[in-house]
XYZ file of C-alpha atoms in Angstrom:
580
model
C 0.111 20.845 29.825
C -2.329 20.177 33.174
C -2.899 17.196 34.397
C -5.879 17.301 36.462
C -5.175 14.239 39.578
C -8.687 12.263 40.814
C -7.315 10.150 43.750
C -8.500 6.039 43.831
C -10.989 7.247 46.359
C -12.683 9.017 44.816
C -12.050 7.047 41.936
C -14.570 4.271 43.957
C -16.994 6.966 45.085
C -17.503 7.660 41.764
C -17.699 4.205 41.032
C -20.582 3.615 43.829
C -22.744 6.081 42.299
C -22.832 5.865 38.659
C -24.154 2.606 37.723
C -23.837 1.015 33.333
C -28.097 2.388 32.819
C -27.227 5.184 31.262
C -28.318 5.003 27.715
C -25.304 3.781 25.749
C -25.427 5.092 22.076
C -26.134 2.626 19.359
C -23.501 0.472 17.157
C -24.311 -0.740 13.972
C -21.708 -2.876 13.610
C -21.093 -5.871 17.076
C -18.386 -5.643 19.139
C -15.371 -8.478 17.889
C -16.417 -7.526 14.460
C -13.207 -6.579 12.593
C -16.198 -5.638 8.826
C -16.492 -2.817 8.141
C -13.301 -1.446 9.408
C -15.417 1.707 10.366
C -18.583 1.330 12.947
C -19.772 5.243 11.853
C -17.866 6.813 8.273
C -19.813 5.016 4.938
C -16.169 4.587 2.431
C -16.169 2.707 -0.778
C -13.921 1.454 -3.496
C -10.802 1.427 -1.659
C -6.802 1.106 -3.033
C -4.215 0.566 0.089
C -0.725 1.356 1.325
C 1.958 -0.048 3.964
C 4.410 2.482 4.912
C 6.640 2.056 8.492
C 4.667 -1.282 10.169
C 1.325 0.492 9.094
C -1.273 -0.797 6.438
C -2.812 2.494 5.362
C -6.212 2.665 3.218
C -8.059 5.178 0.563
C -11.553 5.202 -0.679
C -13.992 7.225 -1.871
C -16.189 9.607 0.537
C -19.541 7.876 0.351
C -20.023 10.030 3.848
C -19.621 13.459 2.048
C -22.821 12.816 0.030
C -24.582 10.911 3.253
C -24.516 14.089 4.707
C -24.889 16.871 1.890
C -27.805 13.910 1.296
C -29.238 15.392 5.220
C -27.691 11.631 5.878
C -30.736 9.928 4.118
C -31.594 9.028 0.407
C -29.919 7.481 -2.392
C -26.216 7.793 -3.324
C -25.515 8.404 -6.426
C -22.265 9.234 -6.384
C -22.166 12.256 -7.587
C -20.809 15.056 -4.463
C -18.559 13.142 -4.406
C -15.497 15.335 -3.534
C -12.892 14.144 -1.434
C -11.239 11.148 -0.300
C -11.020 9.765 3.455
C -7.802 7.991 4.857
C -7.940 5.262 7.227
C -4.826 3.395 9.160
C -3.644 0.410 11.483
C -0.816 -1.960 12.387
C -2.519 -4.817 13.973
C -6.198 -4.693 11.495
C -8.868 -4.502 14.217
C -8.111 -1.199 16.079
C -7.925 1.674 12.201
C -6.502 4.895 12.737
C -8.941 7.737 10.652
C -6.555 9.981 9.686
C -9.561 12.311 8.454
C -9.878 13.504 4.541
C -8.022 14.915 1.112
C -10.712 17.780 -0.023
C -9.742 17.022 -3.948
C -12.192 19.512 -4.665
C -9.622 22.346 -3.597
C -6.946 20.250 -4.190
C -7.875 20.871 -7.677
C -8.815 24.005 -8.123
C -6.415 25.434 -10.437
C -8.708 22.973 -13.389
C -11.330 24.980 -13.268
C -13.910 23.706 -15.081
C -12.117 19.987 -15.358
C -12.347 18.616 -11.711
C -15.991 16.934 -11.785
C -15.379 14.626 -8.482
C -13.448 12.705 -7.154
C -14.110 8.501 -7.208
C -11.696 4.975 -6.557
C -8.605 6.244 -5.999
C -5.700 4.266 -5.861
C -1.913 4.287 -4.572
C 1.413 3.502 -4.002
C 4.486 5.348 -2.605
C 8.211 4.835 -3.313
C 11.595 6.662 -1.806
C 13.828 8.578 -3.917
C 17.443 8.571 -3.300
C 18.428 10.460 -5.579
C 16.056 12.937 -3.525
C 16.093 11.319 0.248
C 13.091 12.043 0.237
C 9.333 9.058 -0.027
C 6.944 10.386 -2.576
C 3.398 8.810 -2.336
C 1.274 9.741 -5.356
C -2.241 8.851 -5.178
C -4.529 8.559 -9.049
C -8.077 8.703 -8.731
C -11.474 9.469 -11.335
C -12.171 12.517 -12.055
C -16.139 10.948 -12.465
C -16.153 9.146 -15.651
C -14.035 11.224 -17.626
C -10.463 10.789 -17.030
C -7.727 10.105 -14.250
C -5.488 12.917 -12.021
C -3.232 12.011 -9.436
C -2.242 14.320 -6.211
C 1.638 14.405 -4.687
C 2.644 13.990 -0.541
C 4.933 13.743 1.315
C 3.354 11.599 4.149
C 1.063 8.503 3.190
C -1.829 11.129 4.925
C -0.614 14.758 3.296
C -0.942 17.473 3.086
C -1.971 16.289 -0.417
C -1.643 18.590 -3.702
C -2.067 19.055 -7.383
C 1.526 18.461 -9.705
C -0.559 19.053 -12.657
C -3.285 21.799 -14.062
C -5.189 18.933 -15.844
C -5.941 15.747 -15.675
C -3.036 13.245 -16.706
C -5.324 10.476 -18.500
C -7.635 11.081 -20.989
C -9.773 10.191 -23.800
C -6.927 12.535 -26.199
C -4.436 10.769 -25.182
C -2.932 7.742 -27.940
C -4.071 4.953 -27.450
C -7.267 5.269 -25.007
C -9.831 5.614 -27.711
C -12.476 4.570 -27.746
C -12.917 3.724 -23.999
C -16.446 4.156 -22.152
C -15.038 5.167 -18.764
C -11.826 7.118 -18.452
C -11.583 6.187 -15.123
C -11.801 3.973 -12.292
C -7.376 3.999 -12.032
C -4.726 1.105 -10.186
C -1.434 1.139 -10.459
C 2.311 -0.487 -9.012
C 6.219 0.208 -8.748
C 6.789 -3.466 -10.069
C 10.482 -4.372 -9.525
C 12.529 -1.942 -11.661
C 11.162 0.491 -10.783
C 9.165 1.835 -13.043
C 5.060 3.113 -12.467
C 2.549 0.991 -14.163
C -0.957 2.768 -14.592
C -4.364 0.491 -15.705
C -7.339 1.804 -16.310
C -11.506 2.167 -18.131
C -14.601 0.714 -17.729
C -17.759 1.217 -18.347
C -19.969 -0.914 -21.338
C -18.874 -2.422 -24.516
C -17.243 0.492 -26.212
C -17.768 0.765 -30.306
C -15.131 -1.839 -31.672
C -15.969 -3.850 -28.195
C -18.472 -6.281 -27.648
C -19.733 -8.218 -24.039
C -16.852 -10.118 -23.766
C -13.952 -7.557 -24.875
C -15.896 -4.544 -23.835
C -12.207 -3.436 -25.417
C -11.836 -0.434 -22.032
C -9.805 -1.939 -20.452
C -6.036 0.313 -20.491
C -2.520 0.498 -19.621
C 0.375 2.615 -19.912
C 3.993 3.001 -18.496
C 4.966 6.098 -16.364
C 7.811 8.488 -16.621
C 9.878 8.018 -13.640
C 8.823 11.320 -12.382
C 5.132 9.220 -11.848
C 3.600 12.025 -12.754
C 4.025 12.056 -16.868
C 3.006 9.437 -18.975
C 5.995 7.137 -21.701
C 4.026 6.658 -25.048
C 1.078 5.172 -25.614
C -1.244 3.244 -23.783
C -1.942 -0.070 -24.941
C -5.480 -2.805 -24.641
C -5.658 -5.820 -22.426
C -8.199 -7.516 -23.136
C -9.144 -8.819 -19.747
C -12.897 -10.935 -20.852
C -16.807 -9.017 -19.279
C -14.072 -6.017 -17.994
C -16.809 -3.644 -16.430
C -14.120 -1.698 -13.755
C -11.825 -1.122 -10.565
C -8.980 -1.538 -12.018
C -5.691 -2.708 -10.051
C -2.274 -4.059 -10.394
C -0.050 -5.739 -8.253
C 3.580 -7.919 -9.666
C 4.311 -10.322 -8.026
C 7.610 -12.451 -9.447
C 8.571 -10.414 -11.894
C 4.742 -10.288 -13.374
C 2.055 -7.960 -13.692
C -1.360 -9.544 -12.039
C -4.203 -6.295 -12.746
C -8.266 -7.556 -11.644
C -10.906 -5.548 -12.382
C -14.272 -5.994 -11.489
C -17.228 -8.174 -14.541
C -19.993 -6.351 -16.333
C -23.124 -7.025 -15.752
C -23.621 -8.531 -18.989
C -25.525 -12.076 -19.544
C -22.473 -14.580 -20.789
C -23.503 -17.253 -23.151
C -21.717 -20.389 -22.811
C -20.461 -20.504 -26.688
C -19.012 -17.464 -27.097
C -17.217 -18.408 -23.722
C -16.552 -22.245 -25.372
C -14.927 -19.725 -28.191
C -13.201 -17.148 -26.028
C -11.638 -20.780 -24.168
C -10.138 -22.504 -27.228
C -9.099 -19.005 -28.144
C -6.797 -18.440 -25.583
C -5.630 -22.001 -24.219
C -7.185 -22.032 -21.089
C -9.846 -24.100 -19.105
C -10.983 -21.792 -16.535
C -14.926 -21.443 -16.417
C -16.795 -17.591 -17.008
C -17.343 -15.300 -14.606
C -20.802 -14.874 -12.582
C -21.617 -10.785 -12.979
C -19.892 -8.647 -11.626
C -17.562 -10.911 -9.293
C -13.423 -9.704 -8.603
C -11.241 -11.141 -11.781
C -8.042 -10.966 -12.449
C -5.261 -11.996 -15.313
C -1.675 -12.261 -15.525
C 1.477 -11.003 -17.797
C 4.558 -11.197 -17.918
C 4.923 -7.861 -20.230
C 1.662 -5.452 -20.342
C 2.423 -3.927 -23.191
C 1.878 -6.773 -24.992
C -2.237 -7.064 -25.819
C -1.511 -11.044 -26.376
C 0.509 -11.770 -23.463
C -1.860 -11.325 -21.424
C -3.919 -14.242 -19.227
C -7.404 -14.372 -17.875
C -7.133 -16.679 -14.609
C -10.524 -16.398 -13.276
C -12.527 -14.939 -10.030
C -11.471 -14.330 -7.148
C -13.420 -12.164 -5.195
C -17.356 -12.677 -4.645
C -19.449 -10.228 -5.629
C -21.311 -8.547 -2.582
C -24.276 -6.410 -0.260
C -23.268 -3.020 -1.891
C -24.628 -1.639 -5.700
C -21.033 -2.521 -6.704
C -17.946 -4.253 -6.352
C -13.981 -2.927 -6.254
C -11.072 -3.802 -5.005
C -7.933 -3.873 -3.545
C -5.379 -6.443 -3.706
C -2.650 -6.388 -0.878
C 0.566 -7.536 0.891
C 1.035 -6.354 4.439
C 3.547 -8.329 6.869
C 3.427 -11.283 4.505
C -0.099 -12.401 4.090
C -2.206 -10.546 1.524
C -5.944 -9.494 2.513
C -8.457 -8.856 -0.170
C -9.859 -5.203 1.241
C -13.201 -4.369 -0.749
C -16.622 -2.541 -0.279
C -20.210 -4.084 0.850
C -23.150 -2.530 2.140
C -22.599 -3.691 6.475
C -22.737 -0.166 7.960
C -25.314 0.544 6.312
C -28.232 -2.521 6.613
C -26.496 -1.629 10.759
C -28.021 1.536 10.508
C -30.814 0.590 8.670
C -32.029 -2.574 12.216
C -31.168 0.078 14.129
C -33.719 1.971 12.762
C -30.796 5.436 12.492
C -31.392 5.874 8.984
C -34.432 6.184 6.753
C -35.025 2.307 5.345
C -35.027 4.399 1.834
C -31.676 5.077 1.980
C -29.319 3.397 -0.229
C -26.407 2.776 -2.049
C -23.622 4.614 0.858
C -20.740 2.203 0.584
C -17.759 0.487 3.336
C -15.441 -0.909 3.690
C -14.067 -4.194 4.478
C -10.634 -6.484 5.124
C -11.489 -10.370 4.146
C -8.113 -12.285 4.381
C -7.029 -13.949 0.933
C -4.662 -16.618 -0.298
C -1.936 -16.009 -3.178
C 0.406 -18.581 -4.372
C 2.942 -15.817 -5.254
C 4.945 -18.784 -7.718
C 2.333 -18.542 -9.876
C 0.705 -15.670 -9.067
C -2.356 -17.901 -8.075
C -5.179 -16.107 -6.258
C -7.845 -18.481 -4.407
C -11.278 -17.495 -3.870
C -11.708 -14.884 -0.778
C -14.434 -15.441 1.773
C -15.886 -12.741 2.392
C -17.097 -12.242 6.336
C -18.729 -10.131 8.966
C -16.482 -11.475 11.592
C -12.856 -10.259 8.967
C -9.493 -10.339 10.176
C -7.893 -11.250 13.254
C -6.152 -8.837 15.121
C -2.002 -9.761 13.741
C -0.629 -7.927 17.253
C -1.520 -6.651 21.071
C -2.327 -3.242 21.013
C -0.638 -0.955 23.403
C -2.052 1.463 25.783
C 0.381 3.090 27.531
C 1.376 4.383 24.087
C -0.415 7.280 23.423
C -3.250 6.655 21.703
C -5.562 8.997 19.189
C -9.290 9.350 20.119
C -9.341 8.969 16.347
C -7.757 5.036 16.942
C -10.812 2.376 17.675
C -12.749 -1.082 15.944
C -15.369 0.297 16.959
C -18.018 3.312 18.416
C -21.657 4.673 19.189
C -22.308 8.246 18.793
C -19.233 9.762 16.766
C -19.435 12.068 15.059
C -16.110 14.083 13.089
C -17.146 17.455 13.982
C -19.615 16.976 11.012
C -16.323 17.221 7.979
C -16.844 20.430 8.117
C -13.659 20.382 5.930
C -16.404 19.330 3.200
C -17.698 22.742 3.444
C -17.260 25.301 0.632
C -15.063 27.821 0.846
C -13.205 26.286 3.838
C -10.040 27.935 4.530
C -8.620 25.160 6.700
C -9.367 21.937 7.954
C -10.706 20.493 11.088
C -9.723 17.495 10.662
C -6.113 16.883 10.030
C -4.774 16.536 6.747
C -4.950 19.626 4.047
C -3.954 21.330 7.394
C -2.231 19.154 9.238
C -4.352 19.573 12.636
C -4.929 17.541 14.783
C -7.902 15.847 14.617
C -11.134 15.146 17.847
C -14.322 13.587 18.776
C -16.972 15.333 19.847
C -18.099 13.468 21.481
C -21.883 13.054 22.870
C -23.395 11.284 25.986
C -23.814 8.163 25.989
C -21.324 7.767 23.219
C -18.185 5.902 23.144
C -15.717 3.878 21.493
C -14.661 0.693 21.719
C -10.476 -0.970 21.386
C -9.832 -4.692 20.760
C -7.139 -6.590 22.514
C -6.092 -4.448 24.467
C -2.634 -5.528 25.940
C -1.326 -4.252 30.003
C 0.821 -6.923 30.183
C 1.925 -9.265 33.407
C 1.895 -5.564 36.009
C -0.755 -3.948 35.361
C -1.383 -0.188 35.087
C -1.552 1.704 37.922
C -3.320 5.555 36.413
C -5.447 5.994 32.706
C -4.830 9.877 31.811
C -8.061 11.066 29.439
C -6.938 14.284 26.837
C -10.280 16.272 26.292
C -11.994 18.868 26.632
C -14.930 19.547 28.099
C -17.002 18.698 31.065
C -18.288 15.336 31.247
C -18.305 11.113 33.245
C -15.896 8.956 31.631
C -15.693 5.719 31.755
C -13.656 2.172 31.190
C -15.878 -0.668 30.354
C -15.164 -4.047 29.074
C -18.045 -4.404 28.158
C -20.453 -1.619 26.197
C -23.656 -1.867 28.883
C -21.430 -3.310 31.888
C -20.152 -2.208 35.015
C -16.977 0.667 34.590
C -13.074 -1.090 35.997
C -12.936 2.468 35.880
C -14.640 6.401 36.172
C -13.406 9.524 36.390
C -15.666 13.236 35.932
C -13.731 15.674 33.685
C -14.320 19.359 33.806
C -11.198 22.696 31.067
C -12.678 24.837 28.539
C -8.905 24.156 27.324
C -7.697 20.064 26.029
C -6.017 18.921 29.675
C -4.811 15.975 29.912
C -7.206 14.617 33.122
C -5.532 10.782 35.324
C -7.009 9.190 37.465
C -5.482 6.692 39.776
C -6.437 3.311 39.252
C -6.363 -0.732 40.027
C -2.777 -2.975 38.448
C -4.813 -5.732 39.453
C -7.641 -4.946 36.407
C -5.832 -3.729 34.445
C -3.325 -6.468 33.577
C -3.038 -8.909 31.256
C -5.207 -8.908 27.970
C -8.332 -7.259 27.793
C -10.156 -8.339 24.791
C -12.317 -5.393 24.998
C -11.483 -1.534 26.480
C -14.699 -0.089 25.227
C -13.812 4.346 26.586
C -17.671 5.467 27.331
C -18.850 9.204 27.642
C -22.638 8.835 29.618
C -22.405 12.461 30.402
C -20.895 15.159 28.473
C -21.424 18.925 27.933
C -19.520 20.232 24.554
C -16.762 17.144 24.334
C -14.356 17.019 22.342
C -12.488 14.196 23.012
C -8.665 14.086 21.496
C -6.270 11.014 22.924
C -5.963 8.472 25.890
C -2.746 6.425 28.144
C -2.615 4.089 30.481
C 0.550 4.592 33.192
C 2.430 1.632 34.898
C 2.894 4.414 37.786
C 0.770 6.848 39.776
C -1.029 9.158 38.837
C 0.807 11.293 41.293
C 3.724 10.847 39.621
C 3.236 11.127 36.058
C 5.086 13.281 33.614
C 2.552 12.568 30.951
C 5.074 13.245 27.794
C 8.979 13.070 28.630
C 11.007 16.108 26.476
C 14.234 15.264 26.016
C 16.798 17.499 23.926
C 18.429 14.344 22.516
C 18.373 14.649 18.270
C 16.357 11.626 17.067
C 17.424 9.787 13.660
C 13.762 11.004 12.454
C 10.477 12.839 13.706
C 7.043 13.082 12.331
C 3.790 14.872 13.846
C 0.441 12.197 14.590
C -0.676 12.310 11.000
C 2.914 10.629 10.439
C 4.878 13.767 8.802
C 7.806 13.955 8.876
C 9.302 17.495 10.804
C 12.430 18.663 8.804
C 14.984 20.904 10.106
C 13.997 24.559 11.191
C 10.198 23.111 10.913
C 7.951 25.772 13.528
C 6.392 22.928 15.873
C 4.681 22.921 19.528
C 2.694 19.423 20.424
C 3.530 15.853 20.218
C 6.450 14.900 18.205
C 7.243 10.910 16.918
C 10.661 9.853 17.261
C 12.262 7.247 15.560
C 15.807 6.425 17.372
C 18.271 3.308 17.398
C 18.831 2.169 20.758
C 22.059 0.920 22.193
C 21.706 -2.474 20.441
C 21.587 -0.455 17.104
C 17.739 -1.487 16.695
C 14.912 1.054 15.561
C 12.379 2.395 17.732
C 9.447 4.320 17.933
C 8.474 7.076 20.703
C 6.623 9.686 21.405
C 7.397 13.387 22.931
C 6.806 16.869 23.846
C 7.938 19.535 21.506
C 7.889 22.874 22.746
C 10.400 24.328 20.453
C 10.978 24.802 16.074
C 12.456 21.382 15.120
C 16.353 20.994 14.436
């Protein structure tokens, strides 16, 4: 691995020569605003799981339709055949892990695969095999429900079946207007459950009881059904099923319909059910609770917890991460930002983006308080460590960022350039004026003495604390291959907590940005990534894939191990040989 070092004197000279007058790419997500989670990617219908201290969020890939439509027009969801994945450990800096090409994965379905919408995910540790297993259920258009499996939260994924898991022919499903929008949960006994269904009232339903919501038990394999499905009597049900378990009770969440509400109908319903809850507003997130999910009479309607947002529809996931519950939903905020900046035509519509806000939940009573949807979003729950290797795809916001035009969405592609299907490391294509930013960066009391940029191409790079502010460090770099470019910096400037850190490419010629980190050592003495012959407890690549014995792998790996005190730790190192 090569390192190119720029001296402090050269750094200061370049800082004097370059100022903040370079045209900086527009950000469509304001600085300091946590919502939406991405400042450059449209995504919707979120679901989530947490794994090894990170929250992974998955969504329908609206950006695929955006590109298909020439970055404009109306999103009719017809060309969405992939999912996006993001993750975070601090709730404000999100790492983009690329896409799941469901169209390619479900090629064995033949004409039976149509589109991929509204994922729902879960995972478990299989005590028999000793492996962690991940399951993703999805809506195949409004026709049926499919399933994908993986051994890591970001794949590689596969379709374990050559057909859908739940269809209209599944016992107990019909009549069902739309057999879609799955919601999965594994209960406290290790049993899997899957909810689904949506649409206007079917032949046996009415406005207040559309008769489309269903639930079915899963066999231990999680890819087979255990018995027939039953109906969930969800009032004004329309779409967006998800499941949670709280204190032994099942919590079913869903989006209500656009149908008019009649007081007489609702008063009759309340009287029959013995409840006093107000009727839900249109297109709101509602919830029900049961202690016996296969008994329709056991489900109790509890009310509305999620209001209608600025998107054309409503779809959310309720998730507990590190002790706090979050309402993960989609809005139209990113599109509005792009319209305000005149980056898209005013007629562009229905492209959605994922947001997160905190929600108060009483698990003992299964009571969800109503969420306040905000653009500010959540606050950081921990600082970002600048001394750890940070992927370029980790950011709080950005301007001018392109992920190589989503190459793996194109037809007849055999290898993903985005990191999932082929487990290949990602990188960002940067133009002059492009930038990324991270929040709540803690340099500590000593401060950093050098900065290392991993990139290829030629350009001028600046570090700022405001997107249009003066640079606090500047460097020039040039290489035809990915290299580490290092520069010495002033530790008095890079100490303490920085609310914002902007990584700005003021000039860029064929630049591909891969990663960065700071060091407490000067550049001349940097060992960029330590090598070791120690036998770790577990190894993962940078996308979170577990590396097993005999895996041929050269590059940076994440090593999990126990320190002398028996505490589990993680560190990055360079692997140059087969993993043993």
